[in-house]
Amino acid sequence: MANLDYGIIGNCKSAALISKKGALEWLCLPVFDSASVFAKILDRKKGGSFEFITGDDYHSTQRYLPKTNILSTKYSNGTDSFEVIDFMPRYHYHNGREQVYSPPDVIRYIKLKSGRPRFRIHYDPRLEYAERKTITEVRKEFVKSFTRTGAYDSLYLYTDIEMGKVISGEEVELEKDTFFLISYNQKLLKQTIERAYLKLQRTKVYWLNWSEETHRFRSYNEEIIRSALVLKLLSFDKTGAVLAAVTTSLPETIGEIRNWDYRFCWLRDASMVIKIMTQIGHWKSAERFLNFIIDVVSDKDEKIQIMYGINREKNLRERILTHLSGYEDSAPVRIGNAAYKQKQHDIYGILMDVIYQQFSLFEVSLQNSEELWTITRSIVRIVRKNWKKPDRGIWEIRTEHRHFVFSKLLCWVAIDRAIKVAELIKRDEYLQKWGKLRETISKDILEKGWNEEVQAFTQAYGLKDLDASNLLMEAYGFIDATDHRFVSTVKAIQRELGRNGLMYRYKNRDDFGLPTSSFTICTFWLIQALDKIGEREQAQKLFDQLLTYSNHLGLFSEDIDFETKRLLGNFPQAYSHLALIETAMLFSKDIELKSKF
């Protein structure tokens, strides 16, 4: 069965996906949302890849070097063996002040393990999403690939293997360690095996140190660390943006058209990620993201979008790449995302939740606290003006506005957290007025969101359809876990939306028909809700089962097929991994002391 059996490497500037057999099949340079230079994952014939072709007698195994984002793929035929160590450099260096070195480079370090392994190299970059022809030529110090028509782009390959053999695909015999360096930029220094090895070791130290800063847990510690490492790779250092995923157009269901570009910063996803990263010890990520928010919401009358480009772009115009066949022929392939135009009222509550967390847990600089207080008051004004209006909802329904219960809930959260911030900073003059608004929204949800016939809070006012997002009502503090309405809602959602131990987001028809795959985060939400209402044994069993559906490296995508359990949708998914951490923490509440040695 086909699956998203890929590992991710990256350096908080861009990322690459490498298949279980060591093929580099997705890479965008110089940054996450740039045009691809390898995109075989989206078109097996046209996309381009960088692979090691061995004889049929070789088998391969793959793993991460422990507590790092460095990927190892080993090839062996019993006598001859070699290891490909893939990484994107990231490490600290001193140049008058401490800085992070994270160039738009991929290094493939080839380690001779035994014998005289032989293989061919398939190096086939296809720049600019393979829209036009890529020319690849051997130069004196490097192999250069470039375009002559359309938008100009280029790529450089450095290696100590004979470059002619690399390009021609001739068989090579490995006699010693060697390397490949793929770079968006032409290098100023001579690239050698020694330099590649040094970058490998320094990058390894960086990730080991980063992992050491992550709180340790008595249970599920390895799963938490791997998910945290994934979430770190989905952050963009330059601006503080957090991506939903590093891919575009991996389908929610094979053969359907629910294919979207996720290489952007959704305020909802990013805020949830930051909240979790803060809880496990990575406070700097929160500081960078809050600066991103301050930058994109710079004016008091700024209309807050649901999502932005990683460099704070506001216009994310969507277009279709008709020349690519899509993942397993699941067209269309989209770049850009038209959802940026949508109104989704839940983002205000999710954003306020993370702002409140920062005020309550940490000392915020005077400048930032004043800016965040201004944003807080702006959000309250927006919610007061808009909470009664229908919107597109958390699931981004493209063709219909509704009074979604989750959107109303998060409007309540926005006002509740704003009140709590005001209490913390002693701005008591706002409490009464905001308190009345909070109470008004609460009454509206309880009266119109609850359906007596269904005995549950439904997806939207006036409907009987259920929605997994309502599993979060207790987690946001809106309702008590012992309230019969919440208990009944959890059981109804599990009964109606559950299937084979997985969850639908919802089952009613949307813009593209009836949903057919499980949305991964919803199963984590169910597990959390079951635990809250006292069904801990059932919750633990579902959690352990769900963990077995990850790929061979412990990574999750956006969706899972109900029957085959194959991973679907964009990959790896921030939503899924933040929920994994949050759920694992429920079953492992005791944090061990971090080592100081």
Coordinates of C-alpha atoms in Angstrom, one line a residue:
M1 CA 0.0 0.0 0.0
A2 CA 1.3 3.5 -0.9
N3 CA 1.8 5.8 2.0
L4 CA 3.4 9.1 2.9
D5 CA 6.5 7.2 4.0
Y6 CA 8.7 10.3 4.0
G7 CA 11.1 11.9 6.4
I8 CA 11.4 15.6 6.8
I9 CA 14.7 17.5 7.1
G10 CA 14.9 21.3 7.4
N11 CA 16.5 24.3 9.1
C12 CA 13.7 26.8 9.8
K13 CA 14.2 28.4 6.4
S14 CA 13.0 25.6 4.1
A15 CA 12.5 21.8 4.3
A16 CA 12.8 18.7 2.2
L17 CA 11.0 15.4 2.1
I18 CA 13.0 12.2 1.5
S19 CA 11.3 8.9 0.8
K20 CA 11.7 5.7 2.8
K21 CA 14.2 4.5 0.1
G22 CA 16.2 7.7 0.2
A23 CA 14.8 9.7 -2.7
L24 CA 14.7 13.4 -2.3
E25 CA 11.2 14.1 -3.8
W26 CA 10.2 17.6 -2.5
L27 CA 12.3 20.7 -1.9
C28 CA 11.6 24.4 -2.3
L29 CA 14.4 26.9 -2.3
P30 CA 15.4 29.3 -0.9
V31 CA 12.4 29.3 1.5
F32 CA 9.4 27.1 2.3
D33 CA 7.0 28.8 -0.2
S34 CA 9.4 29.2 -3.0
A35 CA 9.0 27.3 -6.3
S36 CA 10.0 23.7 -6.0
V37 CA 13.3 22.3 -7.3
F38 CA 12.3 18.7 -6.7
A39 CA 8.6 17.8 -6.9
K40 CA 8.4 14.1 -7.7
I41 CA 5.9 13.7 -4.9
L42 CA 3.5 15.7 -7.1
D43 CA 4.3 14.2 -10.5
R44 CA 6.3 11.0 -10.8
K45 CA 7.5 11.8 -14.3
K46 CA 7.8 15.6 -14.4
G47 CA 8.5 16.6 -10.9
G48 CA 12.2 15.8 -10.5
S49 CA 14.1 14.0 -7.8
F50 CA 17.6 13.1 -6.4
E51 CA 17.9 9.3 -5.9
F52 CA 20.5 6.6 -5.3
I53 CA 19.7 3.6 -7.5
T54 CA 21.0 0.3 -6.2
G55 CA 20.8 -3.3 -7.3
D56 CA 17.7 -5.4 -6.4
D57 CA 19.8 -7.2 -3.8
Y58 CA 20.0 -4.1 -1.6
H59 CA 17.5 -3.4 1.1
S60 CA 17.2 0.0 2.9
T61 CA 16.3 1.0 6.4
Q62 CA 15.6 4.6 7.6
R63 CA 15.6 6.4 11.0
Y64 CA 16.4 9.8 12.5
L65 CA 19.6 10.2 14.5
P66 CA 18.1 10.3 18.0
K67 CA 16.7 13.7 19.1
T68 CA 17.7 15.4 15.9
N69 CA 16.2 16.3 12.5
I70 CA 19.0 14.5 10.7
L71 CA 17.8 11.5 8.6
S72 CA 19.8 8.3 8.0
T73 CA 19.0 5.9 5.2
K74 CA 21.1 2.7 5.2
Y75 CA 21.5 0.5 2.1
S76 CA 22.9 -3.0 2.3
N77 CA 23.1 -6.3 0.3
G78 CA 24.7 -8.2 3.2
T79 CA 28.3 -7.6 2.1
D80 CA 28.3 -4.1 0.8
S81 CA 26.6 -1.3 2.6
F82 CA 26.5 2.5 2.8
E83 CA 24.6 5.2 4.7
V84 CA 23.1 8.4 3.4
I85 CA 22.9 11.1 6.1
D86 CA 20.6 13.9 5.0
F87 CA 20.3 17.3 6.7
M88 CA 19.9 21.0 6.2
P89 CA 22.7 22.9 8.1
R90 CA 21.6 24.8 11.2
Y91 CA 23.9 25.7 14.0
H92 CA 25.2 28.6 16.1
Y93 CA 28.3 30.5 15.2
H94 CA 30.0 33.7 16.5
N95 CA 30.7 36.6 14.3
G96 CA 31.0 39.4 16.9
R97 CA 27.6 38.1 18.2
E98 CA 25.9 34.7 18.3
Q99 CA 24.0 34.0 15.1
V100 CA 22.3 31.0 13.5
Y101 CA 23.7 29.6 10.3
S102 CA 20.9 28.2 8.2
P103 CA 21.6 28.4 4.5
P104 CA 19.3 27.2 1.7
D105 CA 21.3 24.0 1.4
V106 CA 20.8 20.3 1.6
I107 CA 23.8 18.1 2.4
R108 CA 23.7 14.4 1.6
Y109 CA 26.7 12.8 3.5
I110 CA 27.5 9.3 2.1
K111 CA 29.2 7.1 4.6
L112 CA 30.9 3.9 3.6
K113 CA 30.0 1.1 6.0
S114 CA 31.4 -2.1 4.4
G115 CA 32.6 -3.6 1.2
R116 CA 32.5 -1.8 -2.1
P117 CA 28.9 -0.7 -2.7
R118 CA 28.0 0.3 -6.2
F119 CA 25.1 2.5 -7.2
R120 CA 23.9 5.0 -9.7
I121 CA 22.9 8.6 -9.0
H122 CA 19.7 10.0 -10.5
Y123 CA 20.1 13.8 -10.2
D124 CA 17.2 15.5 -12.0
P125 CA 16.2 18.9 -10.7
R126 CA 13.1 20.5 -12.3
L127 CA 13.1 24.2 -11.3
E128 CA 10.1 26.5 -11.0
Y129 CA 7.6 23.6 -10.3
A130 CA 8.9 22.0 -13.6
E131 CA 6.8 24.5 -15.6
R132 CA 9.6 25.0 -18.1
K133 CA 12.7 23.1 -19.1
T134 CA 15.6 22.9 -16.7
I135 CA 19.1 22.7 -18.2
T136 CA 21.8 21.0 -16.2
E137 CA 25.5 21.5 -17.0
V138 CA 28.9 20.5 -15.5
R139 CA 31.0 23.5 -14.6
K140 CA 34.5 23.6 -13.2
E141 CA 33.6 23.5 -9.5
F142 CA 29.9 22.5 -9.5
V143 CA 27.0 21.2 -11.5
K144 CA 24.6 24.1 -12.4
S145 CA 20.9 23.7 -13.2
F146 CA 19.1 26.7 -14.6
T147 CA 16.1 27.9 -16.6
R148 CA 16.4 29.9 -19.8
T149 CA 12.7 30.7 -20.4
G150 CA 10.2 32.1 -18.0
A151 CA 11.2 33.1 -14.5
Y152 CA 15.0 32.6 -14.1
D153 CA 16.1 30.2 -11.4
S154 CA 19.2 28.2 -10.7
L155 CA 20.6 25.5 -8.4
Y156 CA 24.1 24.4 -7.6
L157 CA 25.4 20.9 -6.8
Y158 CA 28.8 20.3 -5.2
T159 CA 30.4 16.9 -4.8
D160 CA 33.7 15.1 -4.7
I161 CA 32.4 12.3 -7.0
E162 CA 33.3 12.8 -10.6
M163 CA 30.6 15.2 -11.8
G164 CA 30.2 13.7 -15.2
K165 CA 29.3 10.3 -13.7
V166 CA 26.7 12.0 -11.5
I167 CA 24.9 13.7 -14.4
S168 CA 25.1 10.7 -16.8
G169 CA 23.9 8.3 -14.2
E170 CA 26.9 6.0 -14.5
E171 CA 27.5 3.4 -11.9
V172 CA 30.0 4.5 -9.2
E173 CA 31.9 2.4 -6.7
L174 CA 32.1 3.9 -3.2
E175 CA 35.6 3.6 -1.8
K176 CA 35.4 6.2 0.9
D177 CA 33.0 8.7 2.5
T178 CA 31.7 11.3 0.1
F179 CA 29.2 14.1 -0.1
F180 CA 26.7 16.1 -2.1
L181 CA 25.7 19.6 -1.3
I182 CA 22.7 21.2 -3.1
S183 CA 22.5 25.0 -2.7
Y184 CA 20.4 27.8 -4.0
N185 CA 23.5 29.9 -3.9
Q186 CA 27.0 29.6 -5.5
K187 CA 29.5 28.9 -2.7
L188 CA 32.4 31.2 -2.0
L189 CA 34.5 28.6 -0.2
K190 CA 35.7 25.3 -1.6
Q191 CA 33.3 22.5 -0.6
T192 CA 35.1 19.4 0.8
I193 CA 34.2 16.3 2.6
E194 CA 35.8 17.8 5.7
R195 CA 33.6 20.8 5.5
A196 CA 30.5 18.7 5.0
Y197 CA 31.4 16.5 8.0
L198 CA 31.9 19.6 10.2
K199 CA 28.5 21.0 9.2
L200 CA 27.0 17.6 10.0
Q201 CA 28.5 17.5 13.5
R202 CA 27.6 21.1 14.3
T203 CA 24.0 20.6 13.1
K204 CA 23.8 17.5 15.2
V205 CA 24.9 19.4 18.3
Y206 CA 22.3 22.1 17.6
W207 CA 19.4 19.6 17.5
L208 CA 20.7 17.7 20.5
N209 CA 20.9 20.9 22.5
W210 CA 17.4 22.0 21.3
S211 CA 15.9 18.7 22.3
E212 CA 17.6 18.9 25.7
E213 CA 15.6 22.1 26.3
T214 CA 12.3 20.3 25.8
H215 CA 10.6 19.2 29.0
R216 CA 10.9 15.5 29.5
F217 CA 7.9 13.2 30.3
R218 CA 7.7 9.9 32.0
S219 CA 5.5 8.4 29.2
Y220 CA 5.5 9.0 25.5
N221 CA 8.6 11.1 25.7
E222 CA 10.0 10.0 22.4
E223 CA 6.8 10.7 20.6
I224 CA 6.6 14.2 22.2
I225 CA 10.2 15.0 21.3
R226 CA 9.7 13.9 17.7
S227 CA 6.6 15.9 17.3
A228 CA 8.3 19.0 18.9
L229 CA 11.2 18.6 16.4
V230 CA 8.6 18.6 13.6
L231 CA 6.9 21.7 14.9
K232 CA 10.3 23.4 15.1
L233 CA 10.9 22.6 11.5
L234 CA 7.6 24.2 10.6
S235 CA 8.7 27.6 12.0
F236 CA 10.2 30.3 9.8
D237 CA 13.0 32.0 11.7
K238 CA 13.1 35.2 9.7
T239 CA 9.6 36.4 10.7
G240 CA 8.3 34.0 13.4
A241 CA 5.6 32.5 11.1
V242 CA 4.6 28.9 11.7
L243 CA 3.5 26.8 8.7
A244 CA 0.6 24.5 8.6
A245 CA 2.7 22.0 6.6
V246 CA 5.6 22.0 4.1
T247 CA 3.7 20.7 1.2
T248 CA 1.0 21.7 -1.3
S249 CA -1.8 19.7 -2.8
L250 CA -1.4 16.3 -1.1
P251 CA -5.0 15.2 -1.3
E252 CA -7.3 14.5 1.6
T253 CA -8.6 11.6 -0.5
I254 CA -6.9 9.9 -3.5
G255 CA -8.6 11.0 -6.7
E256 CA -10.6 13.9 -5.2
I257 CA -9.9 17.6 -5.5
R258 CA -9.6 18.6 -1.8
N259 CA -6.0 19.7 -2.4
W260 CA -4.6 22.9 -0.9
D261 CA -1.3 24.7 -0.4
Y262 CA -0.4 24.7 3.3
R263 CA 2.9 26.5 3.1
F264 CA 1.4 29.5 4.9
C265 CA 0.8 30.8 8.4
W266 CA -2.7 30.2 9.6
L267 CA -3.2 32.2 12.8
R268 CA -5.3 29.4 14.3
D269 CA -2.7 26.6 13.6
A270 CA 0.2 28.8 14.6
S271 CA -1.3 30.0 17.8
M272 CA -2.1 26.4 18.9
V273 CA 1.5 25.4 18.0
I274 CA 2.9 28.2 20.0
K275 CA 0.8 27.5 23.0
I276 CA 2.0 23.9 23.1
M277 CA 5.7 24.8 22.4
T278 CA 5.6 27.2 25.3
Q279 CA 4.2 24.5 27.6
I280 CA 7.1 22.1 26.8
G281 CA 9.8 24.7 27.3
H282 CA 10.3 26.6 24.0
W283 CA 9.5 30.1 24.9
K284 CA 11.5 31.8 22.2
S285 CA 9.2 30.4 19.6
A286 CA 6.3 32.2 21.3
E287 CA 8.3 35.5 21.4
R288 CA 9.0 35.3 17.6
F289 CA 5.4 34.5 16.7
L290 CA 4.1 37.3 18.8
N291 CA 6.4 39.6 17.0
F292 CA 4.9 38.2 13.7
I293 CA 1.4 39.1 15.0
I294 CA 2.5 42.6 16.0
D295 CA 4.0 43.1 12.5
V296 CA 0.9 41.9 10.6
V297 CA -1.6 43.7 12.9
S298 CA 0.3 47.0 13.0
D299 CA -2.6 49.3 12.7
K300 CA -5.5 49.6 15.1
D301 CA -8.0 49.3 12.3
E302 CA -6.2 46.5 10.6
K303 CA -8.5 43.8 9.3
I304 CA -7.1 40.5 10.7
Q305 CA -6.8 37.8 8.1
I306 CA -7.1 34.1 9.0
M307 CA -3.7 33.5 7.3
Y308 CA -0.6 35.2 5.9
G309 CA 2.4 34.4 3.9
I310 CA 5.5 33.4 5.8
N311 CA 7.0 36.8 5.0
R312 CA 3.8 38.5 6.2
E313 CA 2.3 38.6 2.7
K314 CA -1.5 39.4 2.7
N315 CA -2.4 38.5 -0.9
L316 CA -2.0 34.7 -1.3
R317 CA -3.6 34.4 -4.8
E318 CA -4.3 30.8 -5.7
R319 CA -3.5 29.3 -9.1
I320 CA -3.5 25.8 -10.5
L321 CA -0.4 24.1 -12.1
T322 CA -2.1 22.2 -14.8
H323 CA 1.1 20.6 -16.1
L324 CA 1.5 18.5 -12.9
S325 CA -0.6 15.3 -12.5
G326 CA -0.7 15.6 -8.7
Y327 CA 0.1 13.1 -6.0
E328 CA -1.0 9.7 -7.4
D329 CA -2.8 11.6 -10.2
S330 CA -5.0 13.5 -7.7
A331 CA -5.1 16.8 -9.5
P332 CA -5.3 19.8 -9.2
V333 CA -2.0 21.0 -7.9
R334 CA -2.5 24.4 -6.3
I335 CA -0.1 27.1 -5.2
G336 CA -1.4 30.0 -3.2
N337 CA -4.6 29.7 -1.1
A338 CA -7.8 31.6 -1.8
A339 CA -9.0 30.9 1.8
Y340 CA -7.0 34.0 2.9
K341 CA -10.1 36.1 1.9
Q342 CA -12.4 34.2 4.2
K343 CA -13.9 35.5 7.5
Q344 CA -13.4 33.0 10.3
H345 CA -14.4 34.4 13.7
D346 CA -12.7 31.6 15.7
I347 CA -9.2 33.1 15.0
Y348 CA -9.8 35.9 17.5
G349 CA -10.3 33.6 20.4
I350 CA -7.4 31.4 19.5
L351 CA -5.1 34.4 19.1
M352 CA -6.3 35.9 22.4
D353 CA -5.7 32.5 24.1
V354 CA -2.0 32.6 23.2
I355 CA -1.7 36.3 24.1
Y356 CA -3.2 35.6 27.5
Q357 CA -0.8 32.7 28.0
Q358 CA 2.1 35.0 27.4
F359 CA 0.8 37.6 29.8
S360 CA 0.1 35.1 32.5
L361 CA 3.3 33.0 32.3
F362 CA 6.1 35.3 31.4
E363 CA 7.4 38.8 31.8
V364 CA 6.5 40.6 28.6
S365 CA 8.7 43.6 27.7
L366 CA 7.0 47.0 28.2
Q367 CA 7.0 47.6 24.4
N368 CA 5.5 44.2 23.6
S369 CA 3.0 44.3 26.4
E370 CA 1.7 47.7 25.3
E371 CA 1.5 46.5 21.7
L372 CA -0.3 43.3 22.7
W373 CA -2.7 45.2 24.9
T374 CA -3.5 47.4 21.9
I375 CA -4.1 44.2 19.8
T376 CA -6.3 42.8 22.7
R377 CA -8.6 45.9 22.6
S378 CA -8.7 45.7 18.8
I379 CA -9.8 42.1 18.9
V380 CA -12.5 42.9 21.4
R381 CA -13.8 45.7 19.1
I382 CA -13.8 43.2 16.2
V383 CA -15.6 40.5 18.1
R384 CA -18.2 43.0 19.4
K385 CA -18.9 44.0 15.9
N386 CA -18.9 40.6 14.2
W387 CA -19.8 37.8 16.6
K388 CA -23.4 37.7 15.6
K389 CA -22.6 37.4 12.0
P390 CA -22.2 34.0 10.2
D391 CA -18.7 33.0 8.9
R392 CA -16.9 30.2 7.0
G393 CA -15.9 28.3 10.2
I394 CA -12.8 26.4 11.2
W395 CA -13.1 24.0 8.3
E396 CA -13.1 26.9 5.7
I397 CA -16.4 26.1 4.0
R398 CA -15.9 27.9 0.7
T399 CA -19.5 28.4 -0.5
E400 CA -21.6 29.0 2.5
H401 CA -21.7 31.2 5.6
R402 CA -23.2 29.7 8.8
H403 CA -23.6 30.5 12.5
F404 CA -21.0 27.9 13.5
V405 CA -21.0 27.0 17.2
F406 CA -17.2 26.7 17.3
S407 CA -16.9 30.2 15.9
K408 CA -19.3 31.6 18.5
L409 CA -17.4 29.6 21.2
L410 CA -14.1 31.2 20.2
C411 CA -15.6 34.6 20.2
W412 CA -16.5 33.9 23.8
V413 CA -12.9 32.8 24.4
A414 CA -11.6 36.0 22.9
I415 CA -13.6 38.1 25.3
D416 CA -12.9 35.8 28.3
R417 CA -9.1 36.0 27.7
A418 CA -9.2 39.7 27.1
I419 CA -10.9 40.1 30.5
K420 CA -8.2 37.9 32.1
V421 CA -5.5 40.0 30.5
A422 CA -7.2 43.2 31.8
E423 CA -7.3 41.7 35.3
L424 CA -3.6 40.8 35.1
I425 CA -2.5 44.3 34.1
K426 CA -5.0 46.1 36.4
R427 CA -7.1 47.7 33.7
D428 CA -10.3 47.3 35.8
E429 CA -12.3 49.9 33.8
Y430 CA -12.8 47.4 31.0
L431 CA -14.1 44.5 33.1
Q432 CA -17.8 45.3 33.5
K433 CA -18.4 46.2 29.8
W434 CA -16.4 43.2 28.6
G435 CA -18.0 40.9 31.2
K436 CA -21.5 41.7 29.8
L437 CA -20.4 40.9 26.3
R438 CA -19.0 37.6 27.5
E439 CA -22.2 36.7 29.2
T440 CA -24.3 37.7 26.1
I441 CA -22.3 35.4 23.9
S442 CA -22.4 32.5 26.4
K443 CA -26.2 32.7 26.6
D444 CA -26.5 32.8 22.8
I445 CA -24.4 29.6 22.4
L446 CA -26.3 27.7 25.2
E447 CA -29.7 28.7 23.7
K448 CA -29.0 28.3 20.0
G449 CA -26.1 25.9 19.8
W450 CA -27.7 23.2 21.9
N451 CA -30.1 20.9 20.1
E452 CA -32.5 19.2 22.5
E453 CA -33.5 16.5 19.9
V454 CA -29.9 15.5 19.2
Q455 CA -28.9 16.0 22.8
A456 CA -25.7 17.7 21.7
F457 CA -24.2 21.0 20.6
T458 CA -24.4 20.9 16.9
Q459 CA -22.2 22.2 14.1
A460 CA -24.2 25.4 13.5
Y461 CA -27.3 27.1 14.8
G462 CA -30.5 25.4 13.6
L463 CA -28.8 22.3 12.3
K464 CA -28.7 18.7 13.5
D465 CA -25.3 17.9 12.0
L466 CA -22.4 17.4 14.5
D467 CA -18.9 18.7 14.4
A468 CA -15.7 17.4 16.0
S469 CA -14.6 21.0 16.9
N470 CA -17.2 21.1 19.6
L471 CA -15.1 18.5 21.5
L472 CA -13.0 21.5 22.6
M473 CA -15.8 23.3 24.5
E474 CA -14.5 22.2 27.9
A475 CA -10.8 22.6 27.0
Y476 CA -11.4 26.3 26.4
G477 CA -13.2 26.7 29.7
F478 CA -16.7 27.4 28.3
I479 CA -18.4 24.4 30.0
D480 CA -17.5 22.0 32.8
A481 CA -16.5 18.4 32.0
T482 CA -19.2 17.2 34.3
D483 CA -22.0 19.2 32.6
H484 CA -24.5 16.7 31.2
R485 CA -24.6 18.7 27.9
F486 CA -20.9 18.3 27.4
V487 CA -20.9 14.7 28.3
S488 CA -23.8 14.1 26.0
T489 CA -22.1 16.0 23.2
V490 CA -18.9 14.0 23.4
K491 CA -20.8 10.7 23.3
A492 CA -23.0 11.9 20.4
I493 CA -20.0 13.1 18.4
Q494 CA -18.1 9.8 19.0
R495 CA -21.2 7.8 18.0
E496 CA -22.0 9.8 14.8
L497 CA -18.6 10.9 13.6
G498 CA -16.5 7.9 14.8
R499 CA -15.5 5.1 12.4
N500 CA -12.9 2.3 12.9
G501 CA -11.3 4.2 15.8
L502 CA -10.9 7.4 13.8
M503 CA -13.0 10.6 13.4
Y504 CA -14.7 12.6 10.7
R505 CA -14.6 16.4 11.1
Y506 CA -18.2 16.3 10.1
K507 CA -20.3 14.1 7.8
N508 CA -22.6 16.6 6.2
R509 CA -22.2 17.6 2.6
D510 CA -19.8 20.6 1.9
D511 CA -18.5 22.4 -1.2
F512 CA -17.0 19.2 -2.6
G513 CA -19.5 16.5 -1.5
L514 CA -19.3 14.2 1.4
P515 CA -16.1 13.9 3.4
T516 CA -14.5 10.5 3.1
S517 CA -11.3 10.5 5.2
S518 CA -10.5 11.0 8.8
F519 CA -9.1 14.4 10.0
T520 CA -6.2 13.3 12.3
I521 CA -6.5 16.1 14.9
C522 CA -10.2 15.2 15.5
T523 CA -9.3 11.8 16.8
F524 CA -6.8 13.4 19.3
W525 CA -9.6 15.8 20.3
L526 CA -12.0 12.9 21.0
I527 CA -9.3 11.2 23.1
Q528 CA -8.8 14.3 25.1
A529 CA -12.6 14.8 25.6
L530 CA -13.1 11.2 26.6
D531 CA -10.4 11.6 29.2
K532 CA -12.1 14.7 30.6
I533 CA -15.5 13.0 31.0
G534 CA -13.9 10.1 32.9
E535 CA -13.5 7.6 30.1
R536 CA -9.7 7.4 30.7
E537 CA -9.2 3.7 29.9
Q538 CA -11.0 4.0 26.6
A539 CA -9.1 7.2 25.8
Q540 CA -5.7 5.6 26.5
K541 CA -6.6 2.7 24.3
L542 CA -7.6 4.9 21.4
F543 CA -4.4 7.0 21.8
D544 CA -2.1 4.0 21.7
Q545 CA -3.9 2.7 18.7
L546 CA -3.7 6.1 16.9
L547 CA 0.0 6.3 17.4
T548 CA 0.4 3.1 15.4
Y549 CA -1.0 4.9 12.3
S550 CA 2.0 7.2 12.0
N551 CA 4.6 6.4 9.3
H552 CA 7.8 4.6 10.0
L553 CA 9.4 7.7 11.5
G554 CA 6.5 8.7 13.8
L555 CA 5.2 11.4 11.5
F556 CA 1.6 12.3 10.8
S557 CA -0.1 14.0 7.9
E558 CA -3.5 15.9 8.0
D559 CA -5.7 12.9 7.2
I560 CA -5.9 9.1 7.6
D561 CA -7.9 6.7 5.5
F562 CA -10.6 5.0 7.6
E563 CA -10.0 1.5 6.1
T564 CA -6.4 1.2 5.1
K565 CA -5.0 3.7 7.7
R566 CA -2.7 5.2 5.0
L567 CA -1.7 8.8 5.6
L568 CA -3.3 11.4 3.4
G569 CA -3.3 15.2 3.1
N570 CA -0.4 17.7 3.5
F571 CA 2.6 16.5 5.4
P572 CA 3.9 16.6 8.1
Q573 CA 0.9 18.5 9.6
A574 CA 1.4 21.0 12.5
Y575 CA -2.2 20.4 13.6
S576 CA -1.6 16.7 14.1
H577 CA 1.7 17.0 15.9
L578 CA 0.6 19.7 18.3
A579 CA -2.5 17.6 19.2
L580 CA -0.2 14.5 19.7
I581 CA 1.9 16.4 22.2
E582 CA -1.2 17.8 24.0
T583 CA -2.8 14.4 24.2
A584 CA 0.4 12.7 25.3
M585 CA 0.8 15.2 28.1
L586 CA -2.6 14.2 29.5
F587 CA -1.3 10.7 30.1
S588 CA 2.1 11.8 31.4
K589 CA 1.6 14.8 33.6
D590 CA 4.8 14.4 35.7
I591 CA 7.6 16.3 34.2
E592 CA 11.1 15.1 35.1
L593 CA 13.8 17.6 36.0
K594 CA 16.0 18.6 33.1
S595 CA 19.6 17.7 33.5
K596 CA 22.0 20.6 34.2
F597 CA 25.1 18.6 33.2

